[in-house]
mmCIF file of C-alpha atoms and ligand atoms in Angstrom:
data_model
loop_
_atom_site.group_PDB
_atom_site.id
_atom_site.type_symbol
_atom_site.label_atom_id
_atom_site.label_comp_id
_atom_site.label_asym_id
_atom_site.label_seq_id
_atom_site.Cartn_x
_atom_site.Cartn_y
_atom_site.Cartn_z
ATOM 1 C CA UNK A 1 -11.694 -9.717 45.609
ATOM 2 C CA UNK A 2 -8.525 -7.988 44.387
ATOM 3 C CA UNK A 3 -9.048 -5.247 41.857
ATOM 4 C CA UNK A 4 -8.019 -6.259 38.369
ATOM 5 C CA UNK A 5 -7.301 -4.189 35.298
ATOM 6 C CA UNK A 6 -7.361 -6.423 32.187
ATOM 7 C CA UNK A 7 -5.687 -3.683 30.137
ATOM 8 C CA UNK A 8 -2.617 -3.891 32.400
ATOM 9 C CA UNK A 9 -1.907 -7.287 30.834
ATOM 10 C CA UNK A 10 -1.457 -5.873 27.349
ATOM 11 C CA UNK A 11 2.076 -6.079 25.968
ATOM 12 C CA UNK A 12 3.830 -3.189 24.146
ATOM 13 C CA UNK A 13 3.281 -4.933 20.774
ATOM 14 C CA UNK A 14 -0.368 -3.997 20.979
ATOM 15 C CA UNK A 15 0.558 -0.330 21.085
ATOM 16 C CA UNK A 16 2.834 -0.516 18.034
ATOM 17 C CA UNK A 17 0.039 -2.161 16.016
ATOM 18 C CA UNK A 18 -1.850 1.044 15.397
ATOM 19 C CA UNK A 19 -2.871 2.311 11.965
ATOM 20 C CA UNK A 20 -4.248 5.251 13.891
ATOM 21 C CA UNK A 21 -4.466 8.289 11.645
ATOM 22 C CA UNK A 22 -6.160 6.707 8.601
ATOM 23 C CA UNK A 23 -8.729 4.906 10.715
ATOM 24 C CA UNK A 24 -9.210 7.938 12.995
ATOM 25 C CA UNK A 25 -9.837 10.333 10.105
ATOM 26 C CA UNK A 26 -12.107 7.835 8.293
ATOM 27 C CA UNK A 27 -14.131 7.304 11.479
ATOM 28 C CA UNK A 28 -14.340 11.020 12.176
ATOM 29 C CA UNK A 29 -15.718 11.601 8.655
ATOM 30 C CA UNK A 30 -18.357 8.902 9.196
ATOM 31 C CA UNK A 31 -19.353 10.506 12.535
ATOM 32 C CA UNK A 32 -19.701 13.927 10.901
ATOM 33 C CA UNK A 33 -21.704 12.451 8.030
ATOM 34 C CA UNK A 34 -24.026 10.774 10.550
ATOM 35 C CA UNK A 35 -24.681 14.286 11.899
ATOM 36 C CA UNK A 36 -25.767 15.350 8.407
ATOM 37 C CA UNK A 37 -22.549 17.148 7.384
ATOM 38 C CA UNK A 38 -21.613 16.738 3.721
ATOM 39 C CA UNK A 39 -18.056 15.459 4.218
ATOM 40 C CA UNK A 40 -15.840 14.533 1.269
ATOM 41 C CA UNK A 41 -13.588 11.717 2.416
ATOM 42 C CA UNK A 42 -10.257 11.223 0.711
ATOM 43 C CA UNK A 43 -8.918 8.955 3.436
ATOM 44 C CA UNK A 44 -9.053 5.261 2.630
ATOM 45 C CA UNK A 45 -7.142 3.526 -0.142
ATOM 46 C CA UNK A 46 -10.031 1.581 -1.515
ATOM 47 C CA UNK A 47 -11.385 1.559 -5.082
ATOM 48 C CA UNK A 48 -14.909 2.973 -5.255
ATOM 49 C CA UNK A 49 -15.655 0.517 -8.092
ATOM 50 C CA UNK A 50 -17.345 -2.821 -7.545
ATOM 51 C CA UNK A 51 -15.483 -6.030 -8.404
ATOM 52 C CA UNK A 52 -15.922 -6.881 -12.128
ATOM 53 C CA UNK A 53 -18.913 -9.122 -12.746
ATOM 54 C CA UNK A 54 -16.999 -12.071 -14.280
ATOM 55 C CA UNK A 55 -15.032 -12.376 -11.028
ATOM 56 C CA UNK A 56 -18.189 -12.203 -8.890
ATOM 57 C CA UNK A 57 -19.802 -14.866 -11.055
ATOM 58 C CA UNK A 58 -16.798 -17.177 -10.749
ATOM 59 C CA UNK A 59 -16.986 -16.915 -6.950
ATOM 60 C CA UNK A 60 -20.723 -17.657 -6.911
ATOM 61 C CA UNK A 61 -20.303 -20.658 -9.220
ATOM 62 C CA UNK A 62 -17.408 -22.010 -7.109
ATOM 63 C CA UNK A 63 -19.388 -21.590 -3.904
ATOM 64 C CA UNK A 64 -22.349 -23.412 -5.422
ATOM 65 C CA UNK A 65 -20.062 -26.159 -6.686
ATOM 66 C CA UNK A 66 -19.078 -26.861 -3.086
ATOM 67 C CA UNK A 67 -15.743 -25.031 -2.785
ATOM 68 C CA UNK A 68 -16.599 -23.900 0.709
ATOM 69 C CA UNK A 69 -14.082 -25.980 2.667
ATOM 70 C CA UNK A 70 -10.602 -25.357 4.032
ATOM 71 C CA UNK A 71 -8.006 -24.686 1.374
ATOM 72 C CA UNK A 72 -4.425 -25.986 1.361
ATOM 73 C CA UNK A 73 -2.528 -23.391 3.429
ATOM 74 C CA UNK A 74 -0.414 -22.126 0.518
ATOM 75 C CA UNK A 75 -3.322 -22.003 -1.907
ATOM 76 C CA UNK A 76 -5.161 -24.218 -4.390
ATOM 77 C CA UNK A 77 -2.981 -25.669 -7.186
ATOM 78 C CA UNK A 78 -5.078 -23.963 -9.913
ATOM 79 C CA UNK A 79 -4.395 -20.490 -8.536
ATOM 80 C CA UNK A 80 -0.730 -21.152 -7.799
ATOM 81 C CA UNK A 81 -0.274 -22.374 -11.382
ATOM 82 C CA UNK A 82 -2.132 -19.359 -12.801
ATOM 83 C CA UNK A 83 -0.013 -17.013 -10.661
ATOM 84 C CA UNK A 84 3.223 -18.675 -11.744
ATOM 85 C CA UNK A 85 2.164 -18.083 -15.361
ATOM 86 C CA UNK A 86 1.123 -14.491 -14.709
ATOM 87 C CA UNK A 87 4.337 -13.622 -12.839
ATOM 88 C CA UNK A 88 6.427 -15.010 -15.684
ATOM 89 C CA UNK A 89 4.545 -13.410 -18.574
ATOM 90 C CA UNK A 90 3.687 -10.030 -17.017
ATOM 91 C CA UNK A 91 6.579 -9.439 -14.626
ATOM 92 C CA UNK A 92 9.445 -11.608 -15.868
ATOM 93 C CA UNK A 93 9.455 -13.275 -12.424
ATOM 94 C CA UNK A 94 10.459 -16.903 -12.694
ATOM 95 C CA UNK A 95 8.834 -18.814 -9.817
ATOM 96 C CA UNK A 96 7.158 -22.212 -9.943
ATOM 97 C CA UNK A 97 3.850 -22.972 -8.190
ATOM 98 C CA UNK A 98 5.805 -24.366 -5.160
ATOM 99 C CA UNK A 99 7.396 -20.975 -4.678
ATOM 100 C CA UNK A 100 4.089 -19.165 -4.469
ATOM 101 C CA UNK A 101 2.066 -18.690 -1.301
ATOM 102 C CA UNK A 102 -1.509 -17.444 -1.655
ATOM 103 C CA UNK A 103 -2.484 -15.284 1.324
ATOM 104 C CA UNK A 104 -5.508 -13.620 2.888
ATOM 105 C CA UNK A 105 -4.603 -10.288 1.314
ATOM 106 C CA UNK A 106 -1.220 -8.777 0.442
ATOM 107 C CA UNK A 107 -1.094 -7.503 3.987
ATOM 108 C CA UNK A 108 -0.862 -11.051 5.270
ATOM 109 C CA UNK A 109 1.782 -11.900 2.658
ATOM 110 C CA UNK A 110 3.843 -8.954 3.963
ATOM 111 C CA UNK A 111 3.340 -10.157 7.512
ATOM 112 C CA UNK A 112 4.350 -13.724 6.530
ATOM 113 C CA UNK A 113 7.509 -12.363 4.883
ATOM 114 C CA UNK A 114 8.586 -10.103 7.733
ATOM 115 C CA UNK A 115 7.856 -12.710 10.406
ATOM 116 C CA UNK A 116 9.900 -15.260 8.429
ATOM 117 C CA UNK A 117 12.940 -13.059 7.830
ATOM 118 C CA UNK A 118 13.152 -10.532 10.657
ATOM 119 C CA UNK A 119 14.203 -11.179 14.215
ATOM 120 C CA UNK A 120 15.193 -8.945 17.137
ATOM 121 C CA UNK A 121 18.096 -6.716 16.190
ATOM 122 C CA UNK A 122 17.721 -7.096 12.413
ATOM 123 C CA UNK A 123 17.638 -3.823 10.515
ATOM 124 C CA UNK A 124 15.066 -3.128 7.802
ATOM 125 C CA UNK A 125 15.625 -0.213 5.455
ATOM 126 C CA UNK A 126 12.391 1.557 4.634
ATOM 127 C CA UNK A 127 12.076 4.272 2.033
ATOM 128 C CA UNK A 128 9.824 7.034 3.328
ATOM 129 C CA UNK A 129 7.181 8.123 2.535
ATOM 130 C CA UNK A 130 6.065 4.517 3.034
ATOM 131 C CA UNK A 131 2.874 2.561 3.632
ATOM 132 C CA UNK A 132 2.001 2.635 7.339
ATOM 133 C CA UNK A 133 1.878 -1.138 7.847
ATOM 134 C CA UNK A 134 5.521 -1.883 7.013
ATOM 135 C CA UNK A 135 6.896 -0.081 10.026
ATOM 136 C CA UNK A 136 4.275 -1.567 12.329
ATOM 137 C CA UNK A 137 4.977 -5.119 11.125
ATOM 138 C CA UNK A 138 8.760 -4.749 11.354
ATOM 139 C CA UNK A 139 8.408 -3.560 14.977
ATOM 140 C CA UNK A 140 5.997 -6.410 15.604
ATOM 141 C CA UNK A 141 8.748 -8.868 14.589
ATOM 142 C CA UNK A 142 11.237 -7.104 16.869
ATOM 143 C CA UNK A 143 13.188 -5.623 13.952
ATOM 144 C CA UNK A 144 14.634 -2.132 13.779
ATOM 145 C CA UNK A 145 13.266 0.140 11.040
ATOM 146 C CA UNK A 146 15.953 2.302 9.416
ATOM 147 C CA UNK A 147 14.019 5.064 7.728
ATOM 148 C CA UNK A 148 15.406 7.039 4.793
ATOM 149 C CA UNK A 149 13.352 9.901 3.435
ATOM 150 C CA UNK A 150 12.958 11.437 -0.017
ATOM 151 C CA UNK A 151 10.785 14.476 -0.610
ATOM 152 C CA UNK A 152 9.136 15.959 -3.663
ATOM 153 C CA UNK A 153 12.484 17.367 -4.862
ATOM 154 C CA UNK A 154 13.785 13.794 -5.326
ATOM 155 C CA UNK A 155 10.485 12.570 -6.808
ATOM 156 C CA UNK A 156 9.981 10.748 -3.485
ATOM 157 C CA UNK A 157 12.666 8.192 -4.359
ATOM 158 C CA UNK A 158 15.699 7.729 -2.106
ATOM 159 C CA UNK A 159 18.758 7.460 -4.397
ATOM 160 C CA UNK A 160 20.847 4.271 -4.221
ATOM 161 C CA UNK A 161 23.791 6.333 -2.931
ATOM 162 C CA UNK A 162 21.903 7.125 0.280
ATOM 163 C CA UNK A 163 20.636 3.545 0.621
ATOM 164 C CA UNK A 164 24.266 2.349 0.375
ATOM 165 C CA UNK A 165 25.216 4.620 3.273
ATOM 166 C CA UNK A 166 22.492 3.110 5.472
ATOM 167 C CA UNK A 167 23.468 -0.536 4.901
ATOM 168 C CA UNK A 168 25.217 -2.196 7.872
ATOM 169 C CA UNK A 169 26.129 -5.816 8.705
ATOM 170 C CA UNK A 170 22.783 -5.963 10.547
ATOM 171 C CA UNK A 171 20.742 -4.999 7.480
ATOM 172 C CA UNK A 172 18.558 -7.873 6.398
ATOM 173 C CA UNK A 173 15.761 -6.392 4.358
ATOM 174 C CA UNK A 174 15.000 -3.421 2.131
ATOM 175 C CA UNK A 175 11.358 -2.701 1.396
ATOM 176 C CA UNK A 176 10.616 -1.413 -2.103
ATOM 177 C CA UNK A 177 7.043 -0.411 -2.882
ATOM 178 C CA UNK A 178 6.848 0.565 -6.537
ATOM 179 C CA UNK A 179 4.339 1.992 -7.417
ATOM 180 C CA UNK A 180 4.257 3.604 -4.001
ATOM 181 C CA UNK A 181 1.531 4.266 -1.518
ATOM 182 C CA UNK A 182 1.391 7.164 -0.542
ATOM 183 C CA UNK A 183 3.326 9.048 -3.264
ATOM 184 C CA UNK A 184 2.533 7.220 -6.503
ATOM 185 C CA UNK A 185 6.263 7.112 -7.322
ATOM 186 C CA UNK A 186 7.435 4.424 -9.746
ATOM 187 C CA UNK A 187 11.097 3.344 -9.685
ATOM 188 C CA UNK A 188 12.669 3.040 -13.142
ATOM 189 C CA UNK A 189 14.517 -0.056 -14.252
ATOM 190 C CA UNK A 190 17.824 1.818 -14.007
ATOM 191 C CA UNK A 191 17.058 2.918 -10.437
ATOM 192 C CA UNK A 192 16.159 -0.637 -9.447
ATOM 193 C CA UNK A 193 19.331 -1.962 -11.086
ATOM 194 C CA UNK A 194 21.373 0.333 -8.860
ATOM 195 C CA UNK A 195 19.498 -0.951 -5.804
ATOM 196 C CA UNK A 196 19.910 -4.571 -6.943
ATOM 197 C CA UNK A 197 23.685 -4.064 -7.214
ATOM 198 C CA UNK A 198 23.777 -2.978 -3.556
ATOM 199 C CA UNK A 199 21.662 -5.904 -2.415
ATOM 200 C CA UNK A 200 23.578 -8.587 -4.313
ATOM 201 C CA UNK A 201 26.902 -7.370 -2.936
ATOM 202 C CA UNK A 202 25.709 -7.802 0.678
ATOM 203 C CA UNK A 203 26.083 -11.266 2.256
ATOM 204 C CA UNK A 204 22.617 -11.569 3.791
ATOM 205 C CA UNK A 205 20.295 -8.900 2.498
ATOM 206 C CA UNK A 206 16.958 -9.324 0.696
ATOM 207 C CA UNK A 207 14.291 -7.121 -0.829
ATOM 208 C CA UNK A 208 10.611 -7.198 -0.024
ATOM 209 C CA UNK A 209 8.963 -5.875 -3.194
ATOM 210 C CA UNK A 210 5.333 -4.830 -2.805
ATOM 211 C CA UNK A 211 3.792 -4.489 -6.277
ATOM 212 C CA UNK A 212 0.126 -4.233 -5.384
ATOM 213 C CA UNK A 213 -0.453 -1.087 -7.507
ATOM 214 C CA UNK A 214 1.056 -2.597 -10.687
ATOM 215 C CA UNK A 215 -2.161 -2.218 -12.710
ATOM 216 C CA UNK A 216 -2.686 1.429 -11.756
ATOM 217 C CA UNK A 217 0.195 3.039 -13.657
ATOM 218 C CA UNK A 218 -0.392 6.125 -15.859
ATOM 219 C CA UNK A 219 3.073 7.249 -16.961
ATOM 220 C CA UNK A 220 6.107 5.086 -17.618
ATOM 221 C CA UNK A 221 6.388 1.435 -16.794
ATOM 222 C CA UNK A 222 6.782 -0.515 -13.592
ATOM 223 C CA UNK A 223 9.622 -3.026 -13.303
ATOM 224 C CA UNK A 224 9.749 -5.972 -10.916
ATOM 225 C CA UNK A 225 13.050 -5.854 -9.033
ATOM 226 C CA UNK A 226 12.906 -9.635 -8.524
ATOM 227 C CA UNK A 227 13.229 -10.085 -12.303
ATOM 228 C CA UNK A 228 16.622 -8.348 -12.452
ATOM 229 C CA UNK A 229 19.781 -10.472 -12.782
ATOM 230 C CA UNK A 230 20.803 -12.053 -9.465
ATOM 231 C CA UNK A 231 17.600 -10.958 -7.699
ATOM 232 C CA UNK A 232 15.474 -14.131 -7.903
ATOM 233 C CA UNK A 233 16.974 -15.543 -4.676
ATOM 234 C CA UNK A 234 17.160 -12.097 -3.092
ATOM 235 C CA UNK A 235 13.553 -10.983 -3.481
ATOM 236 C CA UNK A 236 10.227 -11.747 -1.900
ATOM 237 C CA UNK A 237 7.609 -10.239 -4.188
ATOM 238 C CA UNK A 238 4.195 -9.507 -2.752
ATOM 239 C CA UNK A 239 1.102 -8.648 -4.728
ATOM 240 C CA UNK A 240 -2.663 -8.929 -4.465
ATOM 241 C CA UNK A 241 -6.052 -8.511 -6.065
ATOM 242 C CA UNK A 242 -7.398 -5.688 -3.871
ATOM 243 C CA UNK A 243 -6.426 -2.628 -5.879
ATOM 244 C CA UNK A 244 -6.152 -3.553 -9.583
ATOM 245 C CA UNK A 245 -9.231 -5.806 -9.601
ATOM 246 C CA UNK A 246 -11.184 -3.770 -6.990
ATOM 247 C CA UNK A 247 -11.310 -6.756 -4.627
ATOM 248 C CA UNK A 248 -10.415 -5.211 -1.260
ATOM 249 C CA UNK A 249 -13.043 -7.056 0.755
ATOM 250 C CA UNK A 250 -12.252 -10.455 -0.736
ATOM 251 C CA UNK A 251 -8.870 -10.700 1.020
ATOM 252 C CA UNK A 252 -6.729 -12.277 -1.660
ATOM 253 C CA UNK A 253 -3.008 -11.690 -2.035
ATOM 254 C CA UNK A 254 0.109 -13.717 -2.722
ATOM 255 C CA UNK A 255 3.877 -13.839 -2.591
ATOM 256 C CA UNK A 256 6.648 -15.513 -4.532
ATOM 257 C CA UNK A 257 10.086 -16.361 -3.202
ATOM 258 C CA UNK A 258 12.499 -19.276 -3.463
ATOM 259 C CA UNK A 259 11.112 -22.454 -1.962
ATOM 260 C CA UNK A 260 12.634 -22.519 1.559
ATOM 261 C CA UNK A 261 11.395 -18.989 2.145
ATOM 262 C CA UNK A 262 8.009 -19.604 0.515
ATOM 263 C CA UNK A 263 7.536 -22.660 2.749
ATOM 264 C CA UNK A 264 8.487 -20.780 5.914
ATOM 265 C CA UNK A 265 5.997 -18.058 4.968
ATOM 266 C CA UNK A 266 3.372 -20.767 4.517
ATOM 267 C CA UNK A 267 4.111 -22.023 8.042
ATOM 268 C CA UNK A 268 3.638 -18.515 9.447
ATOM 269 C CA UNK A 269 0.317 -18.247 7.649
ATOM 270 C CA UNK A 270 -0.733 -21.749 8.749
ATOM 271 C CA UNK A 271 -0.340 -20.599 12.323
ATOM 272 C CA UNK A 272 -1.895 -17.183 11.968
ATOM 273 C CA UNK A 273 -4.879 -17.844 9.738
ATOM 274 C CA UNK A 274 -4.650 -20.874 7.366
ATOM 275 C CA UNK A 275 -5.371 -20.855 3.628
ATOM 276 C CA UNK A 276 -7.376 -18.190 1.826
ATOM 277 C CA UNK A 277 -11.049 -18.783 1.097
ATOM 278 C CA UNK A 278 -11.417 -21.444 -1.637
ATOM 279 C CA UNK A 279 -14.166 -19.856 -3.690
ATOM 280 C CA UNK A 280 -12.316 -16.559 -3.562
ATOM 281 C CA UNK A 281 -9.203 -18.290 -4.903
ATOM 282 C CA UNK A 282 -11.247 -19.680 -7.791
ATOM 283 C CA UNK A 283 -12.474 -16.152 -8.473
ATOM 284 C CA UNK A 284 -8.806 -15.143 -8.443
ATOM 285 C CA UNK A 285 -8.127 -17.562 -11.304
ATOM 286 C CA UNK A 286 -11.016 -15.961 -13.231
ATOM 287 C CA UNK A 287 -9.567 -12.499 -12.546
ATOM 288 C CA UNK A 288 -6.150 -13.490 -13.884
ATOM 289 C CA UNK A 289 -7.364 -15.434 -16.889
ATOM 290 C CA UNK A 290 -10.502 -13.485 -17.821
ATOM 291 C CA UNK A 291 -10.848 -10.242 -19.798
ATOM 292 C CA UNK A 292 -8.988 -7.212 -18.445
ATOM 293 C CA UNK A 293 -11.167 -4.456 -19.928
ATOM 294 C CA UNK A 294 -12.648 -3.529 -16.539
ATOM 295 C CA UNK A 295 -9.162 -3.239 -15.046
ATOM 296 C CA UNK A 296 -8.213 -0.922 -17.906
ATOM 297 C CA UNK A 297 -11.449 1.073 -17.596
ATOM 298 C CA UNK A 298 -10.731 1.666 -13.894
ATOM 299 C CA UNK A 299 -7.142 2.670 -14.643
ATOM 300 C CA UNK A 300 -8.326 5.278 -17.135
ATOM 301 C CA UNK A 301 -10.804 6.679 -14.601
ATOM 302 C CA UNK A 302 -8.033 6.941 -11.981
ATOM 303 C CA UNK A 303 -5.869 8.681 -14.568
ATOM 304 C CA UNK A 304 -8.551 11.291 -15.265
ATOM 305 C CA UNK A 305 -8.988 11.783 -11.520
ATOM 306 C CA UNK A 306 -5.220 12.092 -11.100
ATOM 307 C CA UNK A 307 -5.280 14.945 -13.621
ATOM 308 C CA UNK A 308 -8.090 16.692 -11.724
ATOM 309 C CA UNK A 309 -6.275 16.358 -8.398
ATOM 310 C CA UNK A 310 -2.947 17.591 -9.772
ATOM 311 C CA UNK A 311 -4.630 20.594 -11.388
ATOM 312 C CA UNK A 312 -6.535 21.361 -8.193
ATOM 313 C CA UNK A 313 -3.544 21.053 -5.874
ATOM 314 C CA UNK A 314 -1.177 22.967 -8.152
ATOM 315 C CA UNK A 315 -3.526 25.935 -8.018
ATOM 316 C CA UNK A 316 -2.966 26.310 -4.260
ATOM 317 C CA UNK A 317 -0.097 28.541 -3.127
ATOM 318 C CA UNK A 318 2.238 26.794 -0.682
ATOM 319 C CA UNK A 319 1.317 23.275 -1.789
ATOM 320 C CA UNK A 320 4.138 21.360 -3.488
ATOM 321 C CA UNK A 321 3.414 18.267 -5.524
ATOM 322 C CA UNK A 322 5.361 16.384 -8.184
ATOM 323 C CA UNK A 323 3.829 14.183 -10.846
ATOM 324 C CA UNK A 324 1.764 11.175 -9.757
ATOM 325 C CA UNK A 325 2.704 8.484 -12.288
ATOM 326 C CA UNK A 326 0.683 5.725 -10.591
ATOM 327 C CA UNK A 327 -1.778 4.694 -7.820
ATOM 328 C CA UNK A 328 -4.756 6.675 -6.549
ATOM 329 C CA UNK A 329 -2.953 8.802 -3.987
ATOM 330 C CA UNK A 330 -1.641 12.338 -3.883
ATOM 331 C CA UNK A 331 0.888 13.216 -1.203
ATOM 332 C CA UNK A 332 1.399 16.993 -1.378
ATOM 333 C CA UNK A 333 4.038 18.673 0.753
ATOM 334 C CA UNK A 334 2.273 21.348 2.798
ATOM 335 C CA UNK A 335 5.168 22.124 5.145
ATOM 336 C CA UNK A 336 5.268 25.766 4.025
ATOM 337 C CA UNK A 337 1.713 26.195 5.371
ATOM 338 C CA UNK A 338 2.677 25.011 8.850
ATOM 339 C CA UNK A 339 2.818 27.788 11.427
ATOM 340 C CA UNK A 340 0.197 29.791 9.501
ATOM 341 C CA UNK A 341 -3.130 30.756 11.020
ATOM 342 C CA UNK A 342 -6.838 30.740 10.296
ATOM 343 C CA UNK A 343 -8.232 33.214 12.811
ATOM 344 C CA UNK A 344 -6.788 32.090 16.153
ATOM 345 C CA UNK A 345 -6.192 28.600 14.906
ATOM 346 C CA UNK A 346 -2.438 27.883 14.420
ATOM 347 C CA UNK A 347 -1.529 25.042 12.024
ATOM 348 C CA UNK A 348 1.333 23.720 14.103
ATOM 349 C CA UNK A 349 1.406 20.277 12.441
ATOM 350 C CA UNK A 350 -0.256 18.368 9.632
ATOM 351 C CA UNK A 351 -2.321 16.597 12.326
ATOM 352 C CA UNK A 352 -3.789 19.966 13.319
ATOM 353 C CA UNK A 353 -4.164 20.980 9.674
ATOM 354 C CA UNK A 354 -6.049 17.779 8.744
ATOM 355 C CA UNK A 355 -8.340 18.081 11.776
ATOM 356 C CA UNK A 356 -9.088 21.682 10.831
ATOM 357 C CA UNK A 357 -9.739 20.777 7.189
ATOM 358 C CA UNK A 358 -12.225 18.164 8.318
ATOM 359 C CA UNK A 359 -13.899 20.109 11.154
ATOM 360 C CA UNK A 360 -14.162 23.466 9.385
ATOM 361 C CA UNK A 361 -14.166 22.580 5.684
ATOM 362 C CA UNK A 362 -15.557 19.036 5.566
ATOM 363 C CA UNK A 363 -12.661 17.480 3.633
ATOM 364 C CA UNK A 364 -11.067 14.402 5.168
ATOM 365 C CA UNK A 365 -7.371 13.771 4.422
ATOM 366 C CA UNK A 366 -4.658 11.928 6.367
ATOM 367 C CA UNK A 367 -1.646 13.604 8.046
ATOM 368 C CA UNK A 368 1.704 12.336 6.733
ATOM 369 C CA UNK A 369 3.384 11.434 10.049
ATOM 370 C CA UNK A 370 2.300 7.787 9.912
ATOM 371 C CA UNK A 371 3.815 7.532 6.404
ATOM 372 C CA UNK A 372 7.149 8.801 7.730
ATOM 373 C CA UNK A 373 6.635 12.299 6.241
ATOM 374 C CA UNK A 374 5.007 14.688 8.727
ATOM 375 C CA UNK A 375 5.190 17.700 6.364
ATOM 376 C CA UNK A 376 2.774 16.155 3.863
ATOM 377 C CA UNK A 377 -0.826 15.000 3.778
ATOM 378 C CA UNK A 378 -2.322 12.084 1.860
ATOM 379 C CA UNK A 379 -5.408 12.305 -0.326
ATOM 380 C CA UNK A 380 -6.909 9.198 -1.879
ATOM 381 C CA UNK A 381 -8.639 9.882 -5.183
ATOM 382 C CA UNK A 382 -10.379 6.521 -5.326
ATOM 383 C CA UNK A 383 -13.611 8.492 -5.052
ATOM 384 C CA UNK A 384 -15.990 9.993 -7.613
ATOM 385 C CA UNK A 385 -15.078 12.874 -9.920
ATOM 386 C CA UNK A 386 -17.866 14.963 -8.327
ATOM 387 C CA UNK A 387 -16.347 14.410 -4.898
ATOM 388 C CA UNK A 388 -12.880 15.317 -6.152
ATOM 389 C CA UNK A 389 -14.224 18.539 -7.631
ATOM 390 C CA UNK A 390 -15.882 19.424 -4.358
ATOM 391 C CA UNK A 391 -12.777 18.511 -2.354
ATOM 392 C CA UNK A 392 -10.473 20.606 -4.540
ATOM 393 C CA UNK A 393 -12.747 23.644 -4.277
ATOM 394 C CA UNK A 394 -12.862 23.275 -0.499
ATOM 395 C CA UNK A 395 -9.108 22.816 -0.189
ATOM 396 C CA UNK A 396 -8.440 25.849 -2.362
ATOM 397 C CA UNK A 397 -10.764 27.970 -0.252
ATOM 398 C CA UNK A 398 -9.450 26.628 3.080
ATOM 399 C CA UNK A 399 -5.721 26.644 2.396
ATOM 400 C CA UNK A 400 -5.961 29.905 0.485
ATOM 401 C CA UNK A 401 -7.161 31.718 3.603
ATOM 402 C CA UNK A 402 -4.203 30.675 5.792
ATOM 403 C CA UNK A 403 -2.045 33.650 6.676
HETATM 404 C C1 PLP B 501 1.245 -0.615 -0.504
HETATM 405 C C2 PLP B 501 0.202 -1.543 -0.020
HETATM 406 N N1 PLP B 501 0.508 -2.838 0.162
HETATM 407 C C3 PLP B 501 -0.393 -3.723 0.602
HETATM 408 C C4 PLP B 501 -1.681 -3.342 0.894
HETATM 409 C C5 PLP B 501 -2.642 -4.383 1.425
HETATM 410 O O1 PLP B 501 -3.453 -4.905 0.480
HETATM 411 P P1 PLP B 501 -4.469 -6.111 0.764
HETATM 412 O O2 PLP B 501 -5.826 -5.522 0.710
HETATM 413 O O3 PLP B 501 -4.218 -7.091 -0.341
HETATM 414 O O4 PLP B 501 -4.142 -6.691 2.094
HETATM 415 C C6 PLP B 501 -2.064 -2.012 0.718
HETATM 416 C C7 PLP B 501 -3.432 -1.570 1.065
HETATM 417 O O5 PLP B 501 -3.719 -0.424 1.265
HETATM 418 C C8 PLP B 501 -1.094 -1.093 0.240
HETATM 419 O O6 PLP B 501 -1.404 0.190 0.043
#
């Protein structure tokens, strides 16, 4: 028999699909916890709250009423109608039910969009720091990411002037994630208007707007770029239930775009996975049309936690952080701590720093490289106030001893 290595069959795509650092740090914290170490994990972007009861009850009732079969690929009419109404009244986005595609999570909606629009050689402008998955998915489709970076001094928002310089005839897509994971930045209406002017003056460029953190805004107001003049045809807006309604495990997201694009996205989804779970979609209708007090209660808790994290981080010399107007992430710039030492241990990168923080101080964070910003680290404050307090004390002690 000839020797055979199954792994030798794997194609390069499998290597680009790697959300490595977040999963690695989350796993490492679980391993340490299993050994009895009291680790505080600020790694994963997942609400620590349970899904509001009215939504759970709607799912149970729908399941018991027999909604356990395949769904139409693009979603049940009730949810698409409710989403059309929501997008119009809350976001000023004017899309009919036929222009909406319900997906198995916003992540799938993003995948549907990129696979529908991007081909080999197409350029996608991404504003770093960005959410890990965008770059992976663009590479997956054969596209070329064009990464522009903005640090804390620009409030993590690349100005339109620099975006204009990066646009070429090959540019096809610009990804805008406002509010942003990992920085919490929110683009103002004026900033989005400047971006929209660039997009509408290009012959074949669109925006992928990811608005999944829209209900977790503390300061200012979020604007949907797709609602700006001339942007309806130019925008694919993606959103989902995971963050605002604490529904991560349910896998429910959606997109809106003009019909030919929405339909193509539906075909991608039909091939990859089919329609979202029917009783989950019915729960989605309950989430949209039911009371929002739980959503507001969670937002206020995140706001209080945001204040704790900002206070804690600002007390550490060498850590630079701007305001966090939205989301449950902090993305401090720790580049001035790189090269410093703890004993013989040299912090030569944020990867080393995060490993050291976890191994020696039992705080799990994520190095910024995967978000396109290797001088920063990401902390998720979707964890309890007691854990945040503990984490801040540990970080102050750990980072304060670097010399
Ligand atoms: C910016 C952003 N978009 C999309 C998603 C994916 O959300 P979903 O759970 O709906 O797939 C996440 C999840 O972390 C995210 O942070």
